[in-house]
């Protein structure tokens, strides 16, 4: 089996959190919103419907489990889920915690302003609570 | 069973195309992008993970079938799928055909500029081809 090739822009802009059954779960390095990214470990897939039906179902299930955990951990007003891929074509699903009054609320997060780095202690605490909530 | 209540903003900004098993499929009145919206006919649901697991799977399947048909019909560069709901909280999933160089490419469609009405003949032709591709 060909090893999975992660797009270098996804590798640069996010850090690995966990391997799920289908996806790698990553945390965006942009701390403006708690922002997770799910990437099915399949090469040459751009659209969700390019996956075989069983993997489409797994992707949906993993995205929903991650979204529910993110909501529990952050108490967010609304979870935003999006698969855009206009710039990075490797299929990836954003799962983002939005809170009333956050940066660019109620507009979308994509393409807005400049990334801001995480504080290391806050990041560690967030990831600890997230992985606890996921398991 | 309580009848389904469609949010008045979704009713105002889109037109019914078809009833699928779970969702009503609607076309945005904004013609800048071929823009479909799937709304599970369930009251008081905001997040995909609020649906029971079997309906989460159906929503994913319907969104993927609609996205694949939209890609076939438009020849789009990339399909964008998003469930945001920061403004309208009733769960709805956007499925949008994006083409290199379109309005705000490669940025997101949400919150950008001003809606533009469809030409009636173009809309009829698009919906004819879409429903044919879906069935």
mmCIF file of C-alpha atoms in Angstrom:
data_model
loop_
_atom_site.group_PDB
_atom_site.id
_atom_site.type_symbol
_atom_site.label_atom_id
_atom_site.label_comp_id
_atom_site.label_asym_id
_atom_site.label_seq_id
_atom_site.Cartn_x
_atom_site.Cartn_y
_atom_site.Cartn_z
ATOM 1 C CA UNK A 1 0.000 0.000 0.000
ATOM 2 C CA UNK A 2 1.315 3.424 -0.949
ATOM 3 C CA UNK A 3 2.075 5.483 2.163
ATOM 4 C CA UNK A 4 -0.213 8.447 2.768
ATOM 5 C CA UNK A 5 1.191 11.783 1.591
ATOM 6 C CA UNK A 6 0.040 14.745 3.662
ATOM 7 C CA UNK A 7 -0.132 18.003 1.715
ATOM 8 C CA UNK A 8 2.831 20.151 2.854
ATOM 9 C CA UNK A 9 0.568 23.168 3.546
ATOM 10 C CA UNK A 10 -1.603 21.125 5.902
ATOM 11 C CA UNK A 11 1.560 19.779 7.539
ATOM 12 C CA UNK A 12 2.930 23.294 8.004
ATOM 13 C CA UNK A 13 -0.270 24.902 9.318
ATOM 14 C CA UNK A 14 -1.445 22.217 11.752
ATOM 15 C CA UNK A 15 -0.184 19.619 14.232
ATOM 16 C CA UNK A 16 -1.147 15.975 14.546
ATOM 17 C CA UNK A 17 -3.484 15.226 17.465
ATOM 18 C CA UNK A 18 -4.574 11.633 16.843
ATOM 19 C CA UNK A 19 -5.080 8.931 14.255
ATOM 20 C CA UNK A 20 -8.738 7.922 13.978
ATOM 21 C CA UNK A 21 -9.888 4.934 11.893
ATOM 22 C CA UNK A 22 -9.925 6.847 8.605
ATOM 23 C CA UNK A 23 -8.618 10.334 9.334
ATOM 24 C CA UNK A 24 -5.759 12.017 10.981
ATOM 25 C CA UNK A 25 -7.029 14.633 13.377
ATOM 26 C CA UNK A 26 -4.955 17.812 13.427
ATOM 27 C CA UNK A 27 -5.076 21.131 15.302
ATOM 28 C CA UNK A 28 -4.636 24.331 13.329
ATOM 29 C CA UNK A 29 -1.695 26.465 14.475
ATOM 30 C CA UNK A 30 -4.012 29.477 14.234
ATOM 31 C CA UNK A 31 -5.273 30.035 17.781
ATOM 32 C CA UNK A 32 -7.965 32.589 16.930
ATOM 33 C CA UNK A 33 -10.559 29.805 17.016
ATOM 34 C CA UNK A 34 -10.312 26.240 18.369
ATOM 35 C CA UNK A 35 -9.894 24.754 14.898
ATOM 36 C CA UNK A 36 -9.552 21.066 14.118
ATOM 37 C CA UNK A 37 -8.927 19.465 10.747
ATOM 38 C CA UNK A 38 -9.779 15.903 9.716
ATOM 39 C CA UNK A 39 -7.839 14.454 6.806
ATOM 40 C CA UNK A 40 -8.762 11.020 5.436
ATOM 41 C CA UNK A 41 -5.489 9.133 4.985
ATOM 42 C CA UNK A 42 -6.136 8.427 1.334
ATOM 43 C CA UNK A 43 -4.068 9.757 -1.536
ATOM 44 C CA UNK A 44 -5.520 11.581 -4.542
ATOM 45 C CA UNK A 45 -8.923 12.327 -2.993
ATOM 46 C CA UNK A 46 -10.319 15.866 -3.270
ATOM 47 C CA UNK A 47 -14.052 15.542 -2.789
ATOM 48 C CA UNK A 48 -15.958 13.696 -0.072
ATOM 49 C CA UNK A 49 -17.842 11.816 -2.797
ATOM 50 C CA UNK A 50 -14.550 10.536 -4.246
ATOM 51 C CA UNK A 51 -14.299 8.241 -1.208
ATOM 52 C CA UNK A 52 -16.007 4.811 -1.388
ATOM 53 C CA UNK A 53 -19.415 4.818 0.363
ATOM 54 C CA UNK A 54 -18.206 3.087 3.552
ATOM 55 C CA UNK A 55 -15.439 5.670 3.964
ATOM 56 C CA UNK A 56 -17.873 8.526 3.301
ATOM 57 C CA UNK A 57 -19.891 7.207 6.250
ATOM 58 C CA UNK A 58 -16.782 6.889 8.422
ATOM 59 C CA UNK A 59 -15.708 10.433 7.574
ATOM 60 C CA UNK A 60 -19.134 11.740 8.557
ATOM 61 C CA UNK A 61 -19.063 9.770 11.795
ATOM 62 C CA UNK A 62 -15.553 10.939 12.714
ATOM 63 C CA UNK A 63 -16.375 14.571 11.888
ATOM 64 C CA UNK A 64 -19.522 14.412 14.019
ATOM 65 C CA UNK A 65 -17.734 12.774 16.959
ATOM 66 C CA UNK A 66 -14.981 15.389 16.824
ATOM 67 C CA UNK A 67 -17.526 18.210 16.477
ATOM 68 C CA UNK A 68 -19.502 16.992 19.505
ATOM 69 C CA UNK A 69 -16.322 16.734 21.598
ATOM 70 C CA UNK A 70 -15.237 20.200 20.482
ATOM 71 C CA UNK A 71 -18.616 21.599 21.512
ATOM 72 C CA UNK A 72 -18.425 19.910 24.949
ATOM 73 C CA UNK A 73 -14.881 21.129 25.579
ATOM 74 C CA UNK A 74 -15.318 24.725 24.400
ATOM 75 C CA UNK A 75 -18.982 25.422 25.134
ATOM 76 C CA UNK A 76 -19.021 27.078 21.692
ATOM 77 C CA UNK A 77 -22.113 28.853 20.406
ATOM 78 C CA UNK A 78 -21.924 26.936 17.109
ATOM 79 C CA UNK A 79 -19.669 24.402 15.478
ATOM 80 C CA UNK A 80 -18.755 25.202 11.868
ATOM 81 C CA UNK A 81 -17.969 22.245 9.628
ATOM 82 C CA UNK A 82 -16.603 22.799 6.162
ATOM 83 C CA UNK A 83 -14.894 20.986 3.315
ATOM 84 C CA UNK A 84 -13.765 23.680 0.879
ATOM 85 C CA UNK A 85 -10.414 22.806 -0.671
ATOM 86 C CA UNK A 86 -10.271 25.664 -3.164
ATOM 87 C CA UNK A 87 -6.596 26.206 -2.309
ATOM 88 C CA UNK A 88 -5.400 22.883 -0.838
ATOM 89 C CA UNK A 89 -7.023 20.148 -2.914
ATOM 90 C CA UNK A 90 -6.259 17.235 -0.587
ATOM 91 C CA UNK A 91 -9.605 16.403 1.057
ATOM 92 C CA UNK A 92 -9.751 17.923 4.542
ATOM 93 C CA UNK A 93 -12.678 18.813 6.761
ATOM 94 C CA UNK A 94 -12.552 21.808 9.084
ATOM 95 C CA UNK A 95 -14.319 21.548 12.448
ATOM 96 C CA UNK A 96 -14.235 24.897 14.201
ATOM 97 C CA UNK A 97 -15.639 26.167 17.500
ATOM 98 C CA UNK A 98 -17.312 29.548 17.041
ATOM 99 C CA UNK A 99 -18.374 31.757 19.904
ATOM 100 C CA UNK A 100 -20.556 34.833 19.633
ATOM 101 C CA UNK A 101 -18.253 37.834 19.298
ATOM 102 C CA UNK A 102 -15.162 35.883 18.217
ATOM 103 C CA UNK A 103 -12.898 37.097 15.398
ATOM 104 C CA UNK A 104 -15.060 37.709 12.283
ATOM 105 C CA UNK A 105 -18.232 36.399 13.991
ATOM 106 C CA UNK A 106 -20.723 35.573 12.456
ATOM 107 C CA UNK A 107 -18.753 35.442 9.194
ATOM 108 C CA UNK A 108 -16.657 32.464 8.132
ATOM 109 C CA UNK A 109 -13.119 31.855 9.386
ATOM 110 C CA UNK A 110 -11.617 31.021 6.008
ATOM 111 C CA UNK A 111 -9.478 33.638 4.320
ATOM 112 C CA UNK A 112 -9.875 36.116 7.163
ATOM 113 C CA UNK A 113 -7.003 38.154 8.644
ATOM 114 C CA UNK A 114 -3.752 36.740 9.945
ATOM 115 C CA UNK A 115 -3.070 33.608 11.955
ATOM 116 C CA UNK A 116 -2.119 33.974 15.610
ATOM 117 C CA UNK A 117 0.057 31.429 17.411
ATOM 118 C CA UNK A 118 -1.214 29.369 20.352
ATOM 119 C CA UNK A 119 0.088 29.930 23.838
ATOM 120 C CA UNK A 120 1.757 26.609 24.600
ATOM 121 C CA UNK A 121 0.126 26.030 27.987
ATOM 122 C CA UNK A 122 -3.336 26.865 26.615
ATOM 123 C CA UNK A 123 -2.782 24.556 23.686
ATOM 124 C CA UNK A 124 -1.678 21.684 25.939
ATOM 125 C CA UNK A 125 -4.673 22.193 28.207
ATOM 126 C CA UNK A 126 -7.086 22.340 25.268
ATOM 127 C CA UNK A 127 -5.682 19.185 23.671
ATOM 128 C CA UNK A 128 -5.747 17.349 26.986
ATOM 129 C CA UNK A 129 -9.431 18.143 27.472
ATOM 130 C CA UNK A 130 -10.259 17.382 23.843
ATOM 131 C CA UNK A 131 -8.641 13.960 23.753
ATOM 132 C CA UNK A 132 -10.264 13.100 27.097
ATOM 133 C CA UNK A 133 -13.666 14.072 25.690
ATOM 134 C CA UNK A 134 -13.056 12.080 22.490
ATOM 135 C CA UNK A 135 -12.289 8.797 24.281
ATOM 136 C CA UNK B 1 -45.878 14.229 14.435
ATOM 137 C CA UNK B 2 -45.186 17.964 14.588
ATOM 138 C CA UNK B 3 -44.970 19.462 11.085
ATOM 139 C CA UNK B 4 -41.551 20.671 10.007
ATOM 140 C CA UNK B 5 -40.982 24.406 10.422
ATOM 141 C CA UNK B 6 -38.602 25.895 7.870
ATOM 142 C CA UNK B 7 -36.687 28.929 9.117
ATOM 143 C CA UNK B 8 -38.217 32.009 7.398
ATOM 144 C CA UNK B 9 -34.781 33.236 6.252
ATOM 145 C CA UNK B 10 -34.072 29.939 4.482
ATOM 146 C CA UNK B 11 -37.571 30.097 2.958
ATOM 147 C CA UNK B 12 -36.983 33.645 1.727
ATOM 148 C CA UNK B 13 -33.487 33.097 0.303
ATOM 149 C CA UNK B 14 -33.982 29.760 -1.486
ATOM 150 C CA UNK B 15 -36.537 27.727 -3.433
ATOM 151 C CA UNK B 16 -37.571 24.122 -2.953
ATOM 152 C CA UNK B 17 -36.093 21.719 -5.527
ATOM 153 C CA UNK B 18 -36.958 18.278 -4.133
ATOM 154 C CA UNK B 19 -37.745 16.283 -1.023
ATOM 155 C CA UNK B 20 -35.097 13.645 -0.344
ATOM 156 C CA UNK B 21 -35.511 10.975 2.362
ATOM 157 C CA UNK B 22 -34.319 13.221 5.184
ATOM 158 C CA UNK B 23 -33.700 16.654 3.710
ATOM 159 C CA UNK B 24 -35.416 19.168 1.588
ATOM 160 C CA UNK B 25 -33.128 20.244 -1.211
ATOM 161 C CA UNK B 26 -33.305 23.949 -2.019
ATOM 162 C CA UNK B 27 -31.611 26.279 -4.514
ATOM 163 C CA UNK B 28 -30.250 29.594 -3.264
ATOM 164 C CA UNK B 29 -31.762 32.625 -4.983
ATOM 165 C CA UNK B 30 -28.222 34.022 -5.216
ATOM 166 C CA UNK B 31 -27.058 33.143 -8.726
ATOM 167 C CA UNK B 32 -23.397 34.090 -8.258
ATOM 168 C CA UNK B 33 -22.587 30.429 -7.645
ATOM 169 C CA UNK B 34 -24.683 27.279 -8.250
ATOM 170 C CA UNK B 35 -25.601 26.950 -4.583
ATOM 171 C CA UNK B 36 -27.733 24.205 -3.090
ATOM 172 C CA UNK B 37 -28.890 23.851 0.494
ATOM 173 C CA UNK B 38 -29.915 20.652 2.270
ATOM 174 C CA UNK B 39 -32.152 21.014 5.298
ATOM 175 C CA UNK B 40 -33.040 17.943 7.374
ATOM 176 C CA UNK B 41 -36.782 18.114 8.013
ATOM 177 C CA UNK B 42 -36.372 17.941 11.760
ATOM 178 C CA UNK B 43 -37.318 20.680 14.190
ATOM 179 C CA UNK B 44 -34.978 22.072 16.835
ATOM 180 C CA UNK B 45 -31.758 20.651 15.370
ATOM 181 C CA UNK B 46 -28.748 22.967 15.002
ATOM 182 C CA UNK B 47 -25.740 20.700 14.817
ATOM 183 C CA UNK B 48 -25.178 17.643 12.621
ATOM 184 C CA UNK B 49 -24.358 15.662 15.775
ATOM 185 C CA UNK B 50 -27.772 16.544 17.256
ATOM 186 C CA UNK B 51 -29.324 14.137 14.739
ATOM 187 C CA UNK B 52 -29.582 10.450 15.707
ATOM 188 C CA UNK B 53 -26.745 8.361 14.186
ATOM 189 C CA UNK B 54 -28.843 6.883 11.340
ATOM 190 C CA UNK B 55 -29.929 10.368 10.271
ATOM 191 C CA UNK B 56 -26.334 11.656 10.483
ATOM 192 C CA UNK B 57 -25.441 8.931 7.979
ATOM 193 C CA UNK B 58 -28.407 9.802 5.738
ATOM 194 C CA UNK B 59 -27.488 13.492 5.799
ATOM 195 C CA UNK B 60 -23.918 12.639 4.773
ATOM 196 C CA UNK B 61 -25.166 10.375 1.998
ATOM 197 C CA UNK B 62 -27.642 12.951 0.657
ATOM 198 C CA UNK B 63 -25.038 15.749 0.778
ATOM 199 C CA UNK B 64 -22.541 13.578 -1.096
ATOM 200 C CA UNK B 65 -25.074 12.531 -3.739
ATOM 201 C CA UNK B 66 -26.104 16.145 -4.287
ATOM 202 C CA UNK B 67 -22.464 17.289 -4.372
ATOM 203 C CA UNK B 68 -21.555 14.649 -6.977
ATOM 204 C CA UNK B 69 -24.532 15.626 -9.155
ATOM 205 C CA UNK B 70 -23.652 19.317 -8.830
ATOM 206 C CA UNK B 71 -20.097 18.560 -9.934
ATOM 207 C CA UNK B 72 -21.308 16.548 -12.940
ATOM 208 C CA UNK B 73 -23.776 19.233 -14.006
ATOM 209 C CA UNK B 74 -21.495 22.258 -13.567
ATOM 210 C CA UNK B 75 -18.034 20.832 -14.228
ATOM 211 C CA UNK B 76 -16.969 22.889 -11.180
ATOM 212 C CA UNK B 77 -13.333 23.069 -10.105
ATOM 213 C CA UNK B 78 -14.286 22.226 -6.511
ATOM 214 C CA UNK B 79 -17.427 21.586 -4.536
ATOM 215 C CA UNK B 80 -17.594 23.445 -1.217
ATOM 216 C CA UNK B 81 -19.651 21.810 1.527
ATOM 217 C CA UNK B 82 -20.340 23.682 4.730
ATOM 218 C CA UNK B 83 -22.587 23.603 7.773
ATOM 219 C CA UNK B 84 -22.036 26.925 9.556
ATOM 220 C CA UNK B 85 -25.275 28.219 11.059
ATOM 221 C CA UNK B 86 -23.812 31.186 12.914
ATOM 222 C CA UNK B 87 -26.750 33.328 11.762
ATOM 223 C CA UNK B 88 -29.542 30.865 10.924
ATOM 224 C CA UNK B 89 -29.430 28.156 13.597
ATOM 225 C CA UNK B 90 -31.696 25.630 11.880
ATOM 226 C CA UNK B 91 -29.340 22.913 10.610
ATOM 227 C CA UNK B 92 -28.631 23.400 6.912
ATOM 228 C CA UNK B 93 -25.786 22.210 4.725
ATOM 229 C CA UNK B 94 -24.500 24.312 1.845
ATOM 230 C CA UNK B 95 -23.293 22.516 -1.287
ATOM 231 C CA UNK B 96 -21.756 25.010 -3.685
ATOM 232 C CA UNK B 97 -20.086 24.694 -7.080
ATOM 233 C CA UNK B 98 -16.920 26.766 -7.243
ATOM 234 C CA UNK B 99 -15.031 27.491 -10.420
ATOM 235 C CA UNK B 100 -11.578 29.022 -10.668
ATOM 236 C CA UNK B 101 -12.019 32.770 -11.074
ATOM 237 C CA UNK B 102 -15.610 32.924 -9.780
ATOM 238 C CA UNK B 103 -16.779 35.665 -7.406
ATOM 239 C CA UNK B 104 -14.432 35.701 -4.355
ATOM 240 C CA UNK B 105 -12.449 32.665 -5.596
ATOM 241 C CA UNK B 106 -10.660 31.006 -3.787
ATOM 242 C CA UNK B 107 -12.237 32.557 -0.689
ATOM 243 C CA UNK B 108 -15.494 31.351 0.843
ATOM 244 C CA UNK B 109 -18.911 32.387 -0.459
ATOM 245 C CA UNK B 110 -20.442 33.139 2.936
ATOM 246 C CA UNK B 111 -20.851 36.754 3.947
ATOM 247 C CA UNK B 112 -19.414 38.058 0.680
ATOM 248 C CA UNK B 113 -20.930 40.914 -1.338
ATOM 249 C CA UNK B 114 -24.522 41.118 -2.505
ATOM 250 C CA UNK B 115 -26.813 38.439 -3.890
ATOM 251 C CA UNK B 116 -27.643 38.489 -7.582
ATOM 252 C CA UNK B 117 -30.904 37.095 -8.951
ATOM 253 C CA UNK B 118 -31.035 34.134 -11.338
ATOM 254 C CA UNK B 119 -32.079 34.567 -14.926
ATOM 255 C CA UNK B 120 -35.245 32.465 -15.079
ATOM 256 C CA UNK B 121 -34.321 30.476 -18.200
ATOM 257 C CA UNK B 122 -30.851 29.687 -16.829
ATOM 258 C CA UNK B 123 -32.329 28.624 -13.524
ATOM 259 C CA UNK B 124 -34.864 26.325 -15.208
ATOM 260 C CA UNK B 125 -32.160 24.776 -17.369
ATOM 261 C CA UNK B 126 -29.846 24.266 -14.383
ATOM 262 C CA UNK B 127 -32.564 22.652 -12.267
ATOM 263 C CA UNK B 128 -33.622 20.414 -15.128
ATOM 264 C CA UNK B 129 -30.081 19.119 -15.570
ATOM 265 C CA UNK B 130 -29.547 18.790 -11.809
ATOM 266 C CA UNK B 131 -32.682 16.766 -11.128
ATOM 267 C CA UNK B 132 -31.919 14.560 -14.126
ATOM 268 C CA UNK B 133 -28.417 13.921 -12.767
ATOM 269 C CA UNK B 134 -29.757 13.208 -9.274
ATOM 270 C CA UNK B 135 -32.191 10.499 -10.423
#
